[in-house]
Coordinates of C-alpha atoms in Angstrom, one line a residue:
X1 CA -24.9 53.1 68.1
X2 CA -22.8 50.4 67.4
X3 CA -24.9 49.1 64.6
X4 CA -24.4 52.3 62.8
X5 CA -20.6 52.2 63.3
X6 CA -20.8 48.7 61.4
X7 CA -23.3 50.3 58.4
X8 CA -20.5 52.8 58.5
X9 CA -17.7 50.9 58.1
X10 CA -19.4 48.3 55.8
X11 CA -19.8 51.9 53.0
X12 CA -16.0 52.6 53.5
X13 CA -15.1 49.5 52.9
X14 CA -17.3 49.3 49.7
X15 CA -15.9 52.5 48.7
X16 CA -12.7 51.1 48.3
X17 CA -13.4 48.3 46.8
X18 CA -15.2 50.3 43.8
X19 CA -12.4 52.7 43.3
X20 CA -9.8 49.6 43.1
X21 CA -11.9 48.4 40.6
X22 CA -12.1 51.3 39.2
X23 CA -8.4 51.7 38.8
X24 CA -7.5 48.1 37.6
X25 CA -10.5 48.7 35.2
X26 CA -8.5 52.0 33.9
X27 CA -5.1 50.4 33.6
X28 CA -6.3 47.2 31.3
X29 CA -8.8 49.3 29.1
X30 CA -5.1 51.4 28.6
X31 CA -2.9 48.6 28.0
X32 CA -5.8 47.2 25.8
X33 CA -6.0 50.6 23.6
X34 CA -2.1 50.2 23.8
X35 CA -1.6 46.9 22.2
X36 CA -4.8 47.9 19.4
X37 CA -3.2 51.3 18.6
X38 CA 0.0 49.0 17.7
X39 CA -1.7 46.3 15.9
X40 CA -4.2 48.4 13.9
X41 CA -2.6 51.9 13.5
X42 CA -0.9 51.9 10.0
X43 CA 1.4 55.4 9.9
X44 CA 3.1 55.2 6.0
X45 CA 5.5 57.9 6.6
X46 CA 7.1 58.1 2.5
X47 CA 10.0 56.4 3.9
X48 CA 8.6 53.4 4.5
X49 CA 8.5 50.8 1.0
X50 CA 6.4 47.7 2.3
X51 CA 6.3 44.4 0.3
X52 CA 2.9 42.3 1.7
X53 CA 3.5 39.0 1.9
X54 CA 2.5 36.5 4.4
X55 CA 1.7 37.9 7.8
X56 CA 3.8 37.4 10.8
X57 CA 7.9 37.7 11.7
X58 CA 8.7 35.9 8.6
X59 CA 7.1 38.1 6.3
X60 CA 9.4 40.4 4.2
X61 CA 10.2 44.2 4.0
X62 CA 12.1 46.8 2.7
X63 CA 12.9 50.2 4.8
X64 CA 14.0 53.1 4.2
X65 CA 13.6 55.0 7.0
X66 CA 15.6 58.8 7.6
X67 CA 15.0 60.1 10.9
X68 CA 12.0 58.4 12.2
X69 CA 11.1 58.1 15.6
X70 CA 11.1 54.4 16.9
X71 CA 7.8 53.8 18.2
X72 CA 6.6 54.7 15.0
X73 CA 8.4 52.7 13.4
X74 CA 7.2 49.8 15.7
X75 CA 3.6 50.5 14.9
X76 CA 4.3 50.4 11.2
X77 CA 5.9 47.1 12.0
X78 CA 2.8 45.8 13.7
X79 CA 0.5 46.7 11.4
X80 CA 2.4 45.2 8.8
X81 CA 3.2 41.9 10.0
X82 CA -0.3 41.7 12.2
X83 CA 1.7 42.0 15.4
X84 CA 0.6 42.5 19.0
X85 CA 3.1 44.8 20.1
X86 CA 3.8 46.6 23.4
X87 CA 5.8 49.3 24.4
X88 CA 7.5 50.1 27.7
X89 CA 8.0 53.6 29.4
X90 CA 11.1 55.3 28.3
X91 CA 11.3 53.6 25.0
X92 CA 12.4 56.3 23.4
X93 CA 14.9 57.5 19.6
X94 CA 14.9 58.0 16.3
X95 CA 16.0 55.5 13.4
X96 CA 17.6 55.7 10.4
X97 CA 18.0 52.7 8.3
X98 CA 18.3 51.3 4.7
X99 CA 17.2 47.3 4.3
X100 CA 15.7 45.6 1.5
X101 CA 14.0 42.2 1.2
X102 CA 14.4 41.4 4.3
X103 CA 12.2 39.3 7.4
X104 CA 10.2 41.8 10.0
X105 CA 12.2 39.8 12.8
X106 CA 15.5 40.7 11.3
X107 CA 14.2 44.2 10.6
X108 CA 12.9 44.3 14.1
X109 CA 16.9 42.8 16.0
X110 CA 18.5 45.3 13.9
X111 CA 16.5 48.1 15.0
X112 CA 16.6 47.1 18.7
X113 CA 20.3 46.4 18.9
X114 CA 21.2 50.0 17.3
X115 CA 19.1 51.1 20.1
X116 CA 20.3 49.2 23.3
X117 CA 16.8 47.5 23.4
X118 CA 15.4 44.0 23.5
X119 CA 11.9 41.9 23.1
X120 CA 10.4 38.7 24.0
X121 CA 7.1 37.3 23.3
X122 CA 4.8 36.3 25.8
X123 CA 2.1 34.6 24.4
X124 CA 1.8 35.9 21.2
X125 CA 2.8 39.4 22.3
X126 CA 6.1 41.1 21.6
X127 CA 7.1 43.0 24.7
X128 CA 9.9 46.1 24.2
X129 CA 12.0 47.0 26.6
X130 CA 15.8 48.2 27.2
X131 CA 18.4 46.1 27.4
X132 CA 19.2 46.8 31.0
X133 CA 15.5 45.4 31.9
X134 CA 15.7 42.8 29.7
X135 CA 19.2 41.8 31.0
X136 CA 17.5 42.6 35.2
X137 CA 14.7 40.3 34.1
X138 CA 16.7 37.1 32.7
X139 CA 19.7 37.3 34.0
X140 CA 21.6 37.8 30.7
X141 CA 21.9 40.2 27.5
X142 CA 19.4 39.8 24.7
X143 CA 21.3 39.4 22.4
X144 CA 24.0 36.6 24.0
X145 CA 27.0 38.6 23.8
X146 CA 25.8 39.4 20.0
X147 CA 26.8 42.6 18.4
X148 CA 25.4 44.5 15.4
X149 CA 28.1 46.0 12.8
X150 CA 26.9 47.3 9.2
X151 CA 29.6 47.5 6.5
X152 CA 29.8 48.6 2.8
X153 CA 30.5 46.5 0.6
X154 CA 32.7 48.4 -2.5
X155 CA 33.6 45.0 -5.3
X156 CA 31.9 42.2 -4.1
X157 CA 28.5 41.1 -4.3
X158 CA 26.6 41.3 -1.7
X159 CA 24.9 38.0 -2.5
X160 CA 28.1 35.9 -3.0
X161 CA 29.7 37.3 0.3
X162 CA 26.8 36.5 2.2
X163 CA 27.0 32.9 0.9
X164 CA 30.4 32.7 2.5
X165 CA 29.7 34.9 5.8
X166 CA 26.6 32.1 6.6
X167 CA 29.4 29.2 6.5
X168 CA 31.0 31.1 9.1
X169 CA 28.7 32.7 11.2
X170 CA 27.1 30.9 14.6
X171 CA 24.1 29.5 15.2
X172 CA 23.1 32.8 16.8
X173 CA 24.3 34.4 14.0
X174 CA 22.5 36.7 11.2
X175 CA 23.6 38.1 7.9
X176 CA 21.7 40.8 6.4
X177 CA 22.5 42.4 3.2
X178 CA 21.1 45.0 0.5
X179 CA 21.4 43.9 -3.0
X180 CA 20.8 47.3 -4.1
X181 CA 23.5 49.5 -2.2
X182 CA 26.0 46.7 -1.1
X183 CA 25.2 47.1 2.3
X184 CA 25.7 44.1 4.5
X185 CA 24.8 44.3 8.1
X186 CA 26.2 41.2 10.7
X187 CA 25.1 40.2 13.9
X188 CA 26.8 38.0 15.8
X189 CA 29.5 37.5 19.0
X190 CA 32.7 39.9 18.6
X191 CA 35.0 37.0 18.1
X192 CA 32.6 35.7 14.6
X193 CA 32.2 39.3 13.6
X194 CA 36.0 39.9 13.7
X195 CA 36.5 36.7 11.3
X196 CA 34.0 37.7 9.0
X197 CA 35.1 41.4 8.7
X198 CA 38.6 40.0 8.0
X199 CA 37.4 38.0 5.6
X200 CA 35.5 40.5 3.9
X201 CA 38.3 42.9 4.2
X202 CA 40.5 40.5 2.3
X203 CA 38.2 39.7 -0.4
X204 CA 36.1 43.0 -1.0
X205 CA 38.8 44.1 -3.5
X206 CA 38.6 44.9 -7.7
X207 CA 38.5 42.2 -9.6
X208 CA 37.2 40.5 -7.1
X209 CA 37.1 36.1 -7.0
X210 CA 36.7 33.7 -4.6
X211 CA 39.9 31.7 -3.6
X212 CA 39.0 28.4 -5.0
X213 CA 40.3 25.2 -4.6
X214 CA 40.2 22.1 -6.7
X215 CA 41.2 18.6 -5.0
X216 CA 41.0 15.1 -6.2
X217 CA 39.6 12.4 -3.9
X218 CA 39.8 8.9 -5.3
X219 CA 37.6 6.2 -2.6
X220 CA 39.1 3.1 -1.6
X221 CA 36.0 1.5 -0.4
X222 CA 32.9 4.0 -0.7
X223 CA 31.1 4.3 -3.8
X224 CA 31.9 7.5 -5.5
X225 CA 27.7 7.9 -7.0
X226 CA 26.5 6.8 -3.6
X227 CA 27.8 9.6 -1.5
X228 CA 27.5 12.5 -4.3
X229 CA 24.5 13.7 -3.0
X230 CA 25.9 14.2 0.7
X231 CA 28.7 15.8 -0.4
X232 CA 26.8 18.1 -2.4
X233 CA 25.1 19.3 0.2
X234 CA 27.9 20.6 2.5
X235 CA 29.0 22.5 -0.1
X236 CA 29.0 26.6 -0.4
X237 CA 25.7 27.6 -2.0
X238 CA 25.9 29.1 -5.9
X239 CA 30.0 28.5 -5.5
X240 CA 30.9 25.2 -4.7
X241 CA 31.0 22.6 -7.4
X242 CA 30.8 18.8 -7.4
X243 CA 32.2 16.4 -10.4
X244 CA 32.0 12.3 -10.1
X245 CA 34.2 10.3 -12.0
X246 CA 32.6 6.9 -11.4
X247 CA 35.7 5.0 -13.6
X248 CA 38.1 6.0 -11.3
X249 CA 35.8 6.2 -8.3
X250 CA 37.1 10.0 -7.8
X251 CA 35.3 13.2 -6.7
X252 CA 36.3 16.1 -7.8
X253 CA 35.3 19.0 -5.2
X254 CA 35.3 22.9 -6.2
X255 CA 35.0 24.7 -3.2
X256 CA 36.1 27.5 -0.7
X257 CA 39.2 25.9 1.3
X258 CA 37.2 25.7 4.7
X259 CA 34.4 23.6 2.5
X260 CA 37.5 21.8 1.5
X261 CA 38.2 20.7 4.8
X262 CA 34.7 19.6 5.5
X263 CA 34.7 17.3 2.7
X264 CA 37.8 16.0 3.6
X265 CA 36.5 15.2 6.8
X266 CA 33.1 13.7 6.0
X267 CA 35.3 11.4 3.4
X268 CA 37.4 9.9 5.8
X269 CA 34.1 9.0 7.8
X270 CA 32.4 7.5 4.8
X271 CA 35.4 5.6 3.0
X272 CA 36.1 3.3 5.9
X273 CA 36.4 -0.7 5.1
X274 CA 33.3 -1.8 5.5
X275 CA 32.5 -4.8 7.7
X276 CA 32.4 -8.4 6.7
X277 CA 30.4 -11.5 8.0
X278 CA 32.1 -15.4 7.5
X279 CA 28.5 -17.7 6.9
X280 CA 29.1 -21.1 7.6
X281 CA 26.4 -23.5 6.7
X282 CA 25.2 -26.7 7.0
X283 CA 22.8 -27.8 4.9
X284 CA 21.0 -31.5 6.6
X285 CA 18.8 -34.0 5.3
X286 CA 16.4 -35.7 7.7
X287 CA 14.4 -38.8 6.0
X288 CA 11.3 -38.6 8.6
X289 CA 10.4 -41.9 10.0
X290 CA 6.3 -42.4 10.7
X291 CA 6.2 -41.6 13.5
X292 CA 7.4 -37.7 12.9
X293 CA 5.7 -37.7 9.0
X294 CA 4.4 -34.4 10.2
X295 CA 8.0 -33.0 10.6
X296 CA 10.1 -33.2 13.7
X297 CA 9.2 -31.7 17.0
X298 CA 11.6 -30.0 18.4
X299 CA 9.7 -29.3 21.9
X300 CA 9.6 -32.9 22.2
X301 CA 13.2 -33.9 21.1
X302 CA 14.7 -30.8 23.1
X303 CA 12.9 -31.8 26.4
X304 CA 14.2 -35.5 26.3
X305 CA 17.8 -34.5 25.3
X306 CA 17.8 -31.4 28.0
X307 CA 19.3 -29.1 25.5
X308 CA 19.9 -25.6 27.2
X309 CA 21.6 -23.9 24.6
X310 CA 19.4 -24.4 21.9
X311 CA 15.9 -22.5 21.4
X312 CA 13.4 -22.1 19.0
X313 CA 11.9 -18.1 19.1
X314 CA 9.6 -17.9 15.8
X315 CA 7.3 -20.8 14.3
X316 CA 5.5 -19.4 11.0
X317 CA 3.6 -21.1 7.9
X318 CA 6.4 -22.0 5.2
X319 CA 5.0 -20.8 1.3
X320 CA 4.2 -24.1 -0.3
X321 CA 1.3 -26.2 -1.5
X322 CA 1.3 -28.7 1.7
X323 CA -0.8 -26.8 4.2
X324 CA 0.2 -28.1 7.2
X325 CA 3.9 -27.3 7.0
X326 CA 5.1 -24.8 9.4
X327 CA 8.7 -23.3 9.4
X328 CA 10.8 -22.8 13.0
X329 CA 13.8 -20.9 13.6
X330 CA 15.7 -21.0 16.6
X331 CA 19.3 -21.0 17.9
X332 CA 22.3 -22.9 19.1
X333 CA 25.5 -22.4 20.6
X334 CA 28.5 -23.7 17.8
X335 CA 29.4 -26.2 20.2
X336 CA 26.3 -28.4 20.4
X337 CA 26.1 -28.7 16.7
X338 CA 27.4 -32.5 16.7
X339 CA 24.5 -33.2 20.2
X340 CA 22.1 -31.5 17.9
X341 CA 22.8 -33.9 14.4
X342 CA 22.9 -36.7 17.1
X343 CA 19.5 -35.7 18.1
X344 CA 18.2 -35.6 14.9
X345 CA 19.4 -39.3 14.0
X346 CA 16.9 -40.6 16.2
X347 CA 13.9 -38.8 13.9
X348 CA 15.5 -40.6 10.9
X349 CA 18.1 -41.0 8.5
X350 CA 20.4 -37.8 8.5
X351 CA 23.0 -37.1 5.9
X352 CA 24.9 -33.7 5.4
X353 CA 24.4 -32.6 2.0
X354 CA 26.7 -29.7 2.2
X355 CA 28.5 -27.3 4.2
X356 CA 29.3 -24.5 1.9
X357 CA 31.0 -20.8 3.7
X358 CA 30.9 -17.7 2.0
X359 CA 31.7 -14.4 3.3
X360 CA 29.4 -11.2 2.7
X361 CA 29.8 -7.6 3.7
X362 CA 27.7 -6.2 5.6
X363 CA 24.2 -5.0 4.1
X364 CA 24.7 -7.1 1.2
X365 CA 23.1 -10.9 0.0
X366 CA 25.1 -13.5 -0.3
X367 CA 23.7 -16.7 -2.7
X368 CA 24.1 -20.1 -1.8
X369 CA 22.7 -23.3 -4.0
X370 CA 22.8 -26.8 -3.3
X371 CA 21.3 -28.8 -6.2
X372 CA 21.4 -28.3 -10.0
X373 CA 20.3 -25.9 -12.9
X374 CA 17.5 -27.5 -14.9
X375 CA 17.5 -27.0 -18.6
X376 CA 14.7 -26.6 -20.9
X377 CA 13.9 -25.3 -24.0
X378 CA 12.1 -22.8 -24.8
X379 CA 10.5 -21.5 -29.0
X380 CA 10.0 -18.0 -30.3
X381 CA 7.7 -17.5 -33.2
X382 CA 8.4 -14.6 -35.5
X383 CA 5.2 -14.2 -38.4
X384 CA 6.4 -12.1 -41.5
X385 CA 4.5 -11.1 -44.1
X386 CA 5.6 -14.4 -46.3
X387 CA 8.1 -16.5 -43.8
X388 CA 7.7 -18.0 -39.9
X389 CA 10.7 -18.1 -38.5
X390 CA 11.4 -20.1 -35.0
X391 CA 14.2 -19.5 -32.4
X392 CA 15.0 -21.8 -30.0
X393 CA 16.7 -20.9 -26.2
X394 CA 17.7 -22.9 -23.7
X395 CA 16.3 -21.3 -20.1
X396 CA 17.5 -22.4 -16.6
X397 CA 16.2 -23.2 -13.4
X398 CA 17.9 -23.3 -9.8
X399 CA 16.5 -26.6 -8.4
X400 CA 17.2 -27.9 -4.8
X401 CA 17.9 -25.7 -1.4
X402 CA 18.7 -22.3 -2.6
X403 CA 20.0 -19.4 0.2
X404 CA 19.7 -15.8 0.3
X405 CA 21.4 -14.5 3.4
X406 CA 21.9 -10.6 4.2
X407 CA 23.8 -9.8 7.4
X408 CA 24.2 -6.4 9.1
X409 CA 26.7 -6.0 11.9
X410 CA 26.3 -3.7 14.4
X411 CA 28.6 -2.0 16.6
X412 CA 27.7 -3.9 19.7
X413 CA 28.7 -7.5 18.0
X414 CA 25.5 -8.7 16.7
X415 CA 24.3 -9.3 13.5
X416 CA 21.3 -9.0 11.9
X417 CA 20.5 -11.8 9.8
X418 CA 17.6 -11.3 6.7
X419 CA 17.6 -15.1 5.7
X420 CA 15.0 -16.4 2.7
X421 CA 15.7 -20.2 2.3
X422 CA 14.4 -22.1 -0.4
X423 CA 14.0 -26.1 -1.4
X424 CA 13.0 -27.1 -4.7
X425 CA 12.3 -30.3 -6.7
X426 CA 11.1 -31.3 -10.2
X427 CA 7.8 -33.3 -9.7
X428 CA 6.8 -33.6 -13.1
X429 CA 7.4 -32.9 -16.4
X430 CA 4.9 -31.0 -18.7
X431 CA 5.3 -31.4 -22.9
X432 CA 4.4 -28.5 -25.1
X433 CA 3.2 -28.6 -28.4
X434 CA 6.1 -28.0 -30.4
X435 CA 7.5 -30.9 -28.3
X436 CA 9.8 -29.3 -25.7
X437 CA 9.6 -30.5 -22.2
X438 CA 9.0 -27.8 -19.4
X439 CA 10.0 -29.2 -16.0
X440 CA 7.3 -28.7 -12.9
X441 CA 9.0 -27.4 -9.8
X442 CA 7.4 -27.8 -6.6
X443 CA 8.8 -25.1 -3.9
X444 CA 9.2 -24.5 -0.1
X445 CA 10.4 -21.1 0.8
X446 CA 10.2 -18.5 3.7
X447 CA 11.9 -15.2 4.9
X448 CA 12.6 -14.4 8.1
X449 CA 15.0 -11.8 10.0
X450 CA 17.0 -12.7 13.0
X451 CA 19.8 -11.2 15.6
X452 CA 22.2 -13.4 16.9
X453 CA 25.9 -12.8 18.6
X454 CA 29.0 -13.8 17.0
X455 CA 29.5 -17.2 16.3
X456 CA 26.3 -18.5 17.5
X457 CA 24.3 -20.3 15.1
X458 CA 20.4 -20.2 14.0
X459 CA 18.5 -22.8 12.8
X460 CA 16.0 -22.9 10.0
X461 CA 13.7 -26.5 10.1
X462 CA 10.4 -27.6 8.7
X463 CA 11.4 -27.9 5.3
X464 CA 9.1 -30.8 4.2
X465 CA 9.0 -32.4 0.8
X466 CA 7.3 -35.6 -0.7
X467 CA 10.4 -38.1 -2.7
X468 CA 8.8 -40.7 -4.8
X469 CA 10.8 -43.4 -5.2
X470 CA 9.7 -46.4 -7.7
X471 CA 11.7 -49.6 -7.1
X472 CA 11.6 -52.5 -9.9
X473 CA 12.1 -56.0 -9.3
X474 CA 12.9 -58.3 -12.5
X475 CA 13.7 -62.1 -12.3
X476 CA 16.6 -62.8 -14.7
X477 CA 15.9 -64.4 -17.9
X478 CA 12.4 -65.1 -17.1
X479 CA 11.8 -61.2 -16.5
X480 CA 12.5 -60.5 -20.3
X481 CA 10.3 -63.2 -21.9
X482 CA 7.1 -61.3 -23.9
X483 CA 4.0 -61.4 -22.7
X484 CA 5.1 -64.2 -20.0
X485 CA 7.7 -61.9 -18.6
X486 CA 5.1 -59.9 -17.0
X487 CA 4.4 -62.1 -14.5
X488 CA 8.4 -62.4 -13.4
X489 CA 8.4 -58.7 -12.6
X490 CA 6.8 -56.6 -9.8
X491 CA 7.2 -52.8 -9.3
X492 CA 6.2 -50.6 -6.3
X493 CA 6.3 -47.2 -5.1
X494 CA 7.6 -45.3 -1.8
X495 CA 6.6 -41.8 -0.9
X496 CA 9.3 -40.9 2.0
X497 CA 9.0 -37.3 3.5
X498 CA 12.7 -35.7 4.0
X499 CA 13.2 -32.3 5.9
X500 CA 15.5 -30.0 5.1
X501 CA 17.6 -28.1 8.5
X502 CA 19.7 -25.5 8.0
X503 CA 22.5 -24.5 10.1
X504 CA 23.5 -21.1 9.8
X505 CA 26.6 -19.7 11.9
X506 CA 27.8 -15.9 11.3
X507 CA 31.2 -15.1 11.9
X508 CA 32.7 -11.0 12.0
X509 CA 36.3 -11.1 9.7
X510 CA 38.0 -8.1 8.8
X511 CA 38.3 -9.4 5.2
X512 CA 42.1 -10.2 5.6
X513 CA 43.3 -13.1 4.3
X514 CA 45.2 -13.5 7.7
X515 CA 42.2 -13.3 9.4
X516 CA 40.3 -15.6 7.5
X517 CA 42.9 -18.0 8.0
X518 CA 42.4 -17.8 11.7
X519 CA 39.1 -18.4 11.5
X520 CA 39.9 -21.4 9.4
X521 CA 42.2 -22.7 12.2
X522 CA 39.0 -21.7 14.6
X523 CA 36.8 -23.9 13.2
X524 CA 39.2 -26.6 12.7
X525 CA 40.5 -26.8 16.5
X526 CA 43.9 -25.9 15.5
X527 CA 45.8 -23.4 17.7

């Protein structure tokens, strides 16, 4: 007996089973045949003017729909743009509506907010409902406060109003027009759509013109071509009009008076004094004594002296014909600088060659060169038909320790330093054939970038050149007798290897001759 209970109970509970699955199987093959009816039905009331384009929201469409009921219009939508779209109960009215050229989304907003109903899209599927769900569901209104208001343009173009109706409008804002009857259709908060019916209102009259304006605005420090293109493109579209003057370093702006003010504004941001950088350099000779003929070592010279303040962050190969040269670049607080040339005595003979200062603005190279300009001459041969004609020009060359220093300062109080120094010598001189003398220049360069604060130096060594020096000895008298004189004179040659440091120490000015006065004093020790 109890056995068959169980069976018995084991069927009913089957039973149920099968008719819940029935039932969930019912309600998806619906909502299936739902969403396929929408995506693949294709009702073309006579009314309805489609323009195939891409598929999707963005593609474009013209309505012109009289009466229609809404979910048909949906499904035309659907099938027009490829659209999964799903209805919900009680979605119910009929539609009338003129657009042309205009996005299925935008189509689709306009024809939901006349209605009081919204959509999202869940996975590639647009859901409709009313706003009331929508708004129980999210906790706000679909369209943010957004209201829909359609007007008829009477003078103005449709396309030049809603040039000046997207300046205004917010970022949930939409403008909609009709080239074709003049209608414009807005959608945005009450407060934007009260401006921009005012200012259609105002303007939508015969003879109608946009109030221009024309202003004049000569730069003080900005370059008038540099900026033309940002200015340009704040400006109203098909209105606004841009003139450069580069002579007087003037724009001339055309605009709407709100663009007016935006240029205005952007101008006083972009024609601000730009910032300047004070280089002070040093520029030392090192004569290398054996014992360091491979340049000086700075690990080993730092350790014995117990420097703290100075540090070497980057060692690289310099660009030369001596392959074992290698180029460091460290830093040094301003006050160790005499320690540091103290330090450097014990290597070898030091001298200062110079100690030039120039000041550069920001983002731009400043040229320093210690040496000389070589000269040499150089021939042009011009062949006529019957006469050779030669031209002669002298040509220069920079010889010694050239510098190329960029510096950008940023807001914090560092600088950004692109450095590319350079040491040059003549080695040799090579004739031509026509007898002019080309000099041979042997170079050391490298580039580097560094950041450094205010006022603290960096420090470019390994530098290394070969200086021949030939010393003749002559006993008087006997040293200028022929043929015996030879044996009262003696010649011999030195090779001594120098290395070049460079002391670099960035300082932010204002540019004012007051300030660089200060700085003066600074550097100086005076108070």
């Amino acid at each position: 007996m109890g056995i068959k209970m169980k069976n018995q109970k084991t069927k009913e509970l089957r039973n149920q089973r099968t008719k819940k699955l029935f039932f969930c199987s019912s309600v998806l093959l619906f909502l299936c045949s739902s969403v396929l009816s929408f995506a693949q039905e294709s009702p073309l009331p006579a009314t309805l003017n489609p323009q195939p384009e891409e598929s999707g929201l963005s593609q474009k469409i013209s309505l012109d729909l009289r009466g229609i009921e809404i979910t048909e219009v949906l499904k035309f939508l659907a099938a027009k743009g490829n659209l999964n779209i799903v209805t919900k109960a009680g979605i119910s009215g009929k539609v009338t509506l003129f657009l042309k050229d205009v996005t299925i989304e935008d189509a689709l907003e306009v024809i939901l907010i006349l209605n009081n109903l919204a959509f999202e899209e869940i996975n590639g599927v647009l859901y409709v409902m009313t706003e009331a769900e929508y708004q129980t569901l999210h906790g706000k209104s679909f369209g943010e406060r957004r209201r829909l208001k359609t007007l008829q343009l009477k003078y103005a173009s449709p396309v030049d109003m809603s040039a000046i109706l997207k300046e205004i409008k917010s970022a949930i804002g939409k403008v909609i027009i009709d080239k074709e009857t003049g209608a414009i259709i807005l959608i945005d908060t009450p407060e934007k759509l009260a401006q921009m019916e005012e200012i259609i209102a105002k303007f939508d009259q015969p003879g109608f013109g946009w109030p221009l304006t024309e202003q004049k605005f000569k730069l003080t420090y900005a370059e008038a071509g540099e900026i033309e293109d940002d200015v340009s493109k704040i400006l109203t579209k098909n209105i606004g009009k841009l003139k450069v003057d580069e002579r007087t370093n003037t724009l001339i702006v055309t605009d709407l008076p709100q663009k007016i003010e935006e240029v205005e504004q952007m101008l006083t941001a972009f024609d601000t004094p730009p910032r300047q950088v004070l280089i002070e350099a040093k520029i030392v000779q090192v004569t290398l004594d054996d014992d360091f003929e491979m340049g000086i070592e700075w690990d080993r010279l730092l350790s014995q002296a117990k420097f703290h303040s100075l540090r070497f962050t980057a060692s690289f190969p310099a660009s030369s014909l001596s392959a074992y040269q290698k180029i460091s670049v460290g830093t040094l607080a301003t006050d160790d600088y005499t320690a540091t040339i103290n330090l450097l005595k014990s290597v070898g003979e030091t001298k200062l060659i110079s100690s030039p200062r120039i000041a550069a603005l920001s983002g731009e190279e400043a040229k320093i060169l210690v040496g000389t300009r070589e000269a040499y001459v150089t021939q042009t041969i011009s062949q006529a038909e019957t006469t050779t004609t030669t031209a002669e020009s002298v040509e220069y060359v920079d010889v010694g320790v050239k510098l190329h220093v960029t510096p950008i300062v940023h807001p914090d109080g560092f600088i950004t330093m692109k450095i590319k120094p350079e040491v040059s010598s003549v080695i040799k001189t090579l004739t031509t054939a026509q007898g002019s003398q080309v000099p041979i220049i042997d170079t050391t360069e490298v580039e580097t970038r560094v950041m450094v604060k205010d006022g603290v130096s960096v420090i470019i060594a390994g530098l290394i050149k070969d200086k021949k020096q030939v010393t003749k000895k002559s006993t008087p008298f006997f040293g200028s007798i022929p043929f015996l004189g030879v044996l009262f004179r003696s010649e011999s040659e030195e090779i001594d290897k120098t290395e070049t440091v460079v002391f670099l120490t960035p300082h932010i000015i204002s540019g004012e001759v007051d300030e660089l006065a200060k700085e003066e004093k600074k550097r100086k020790g005076v108070k």
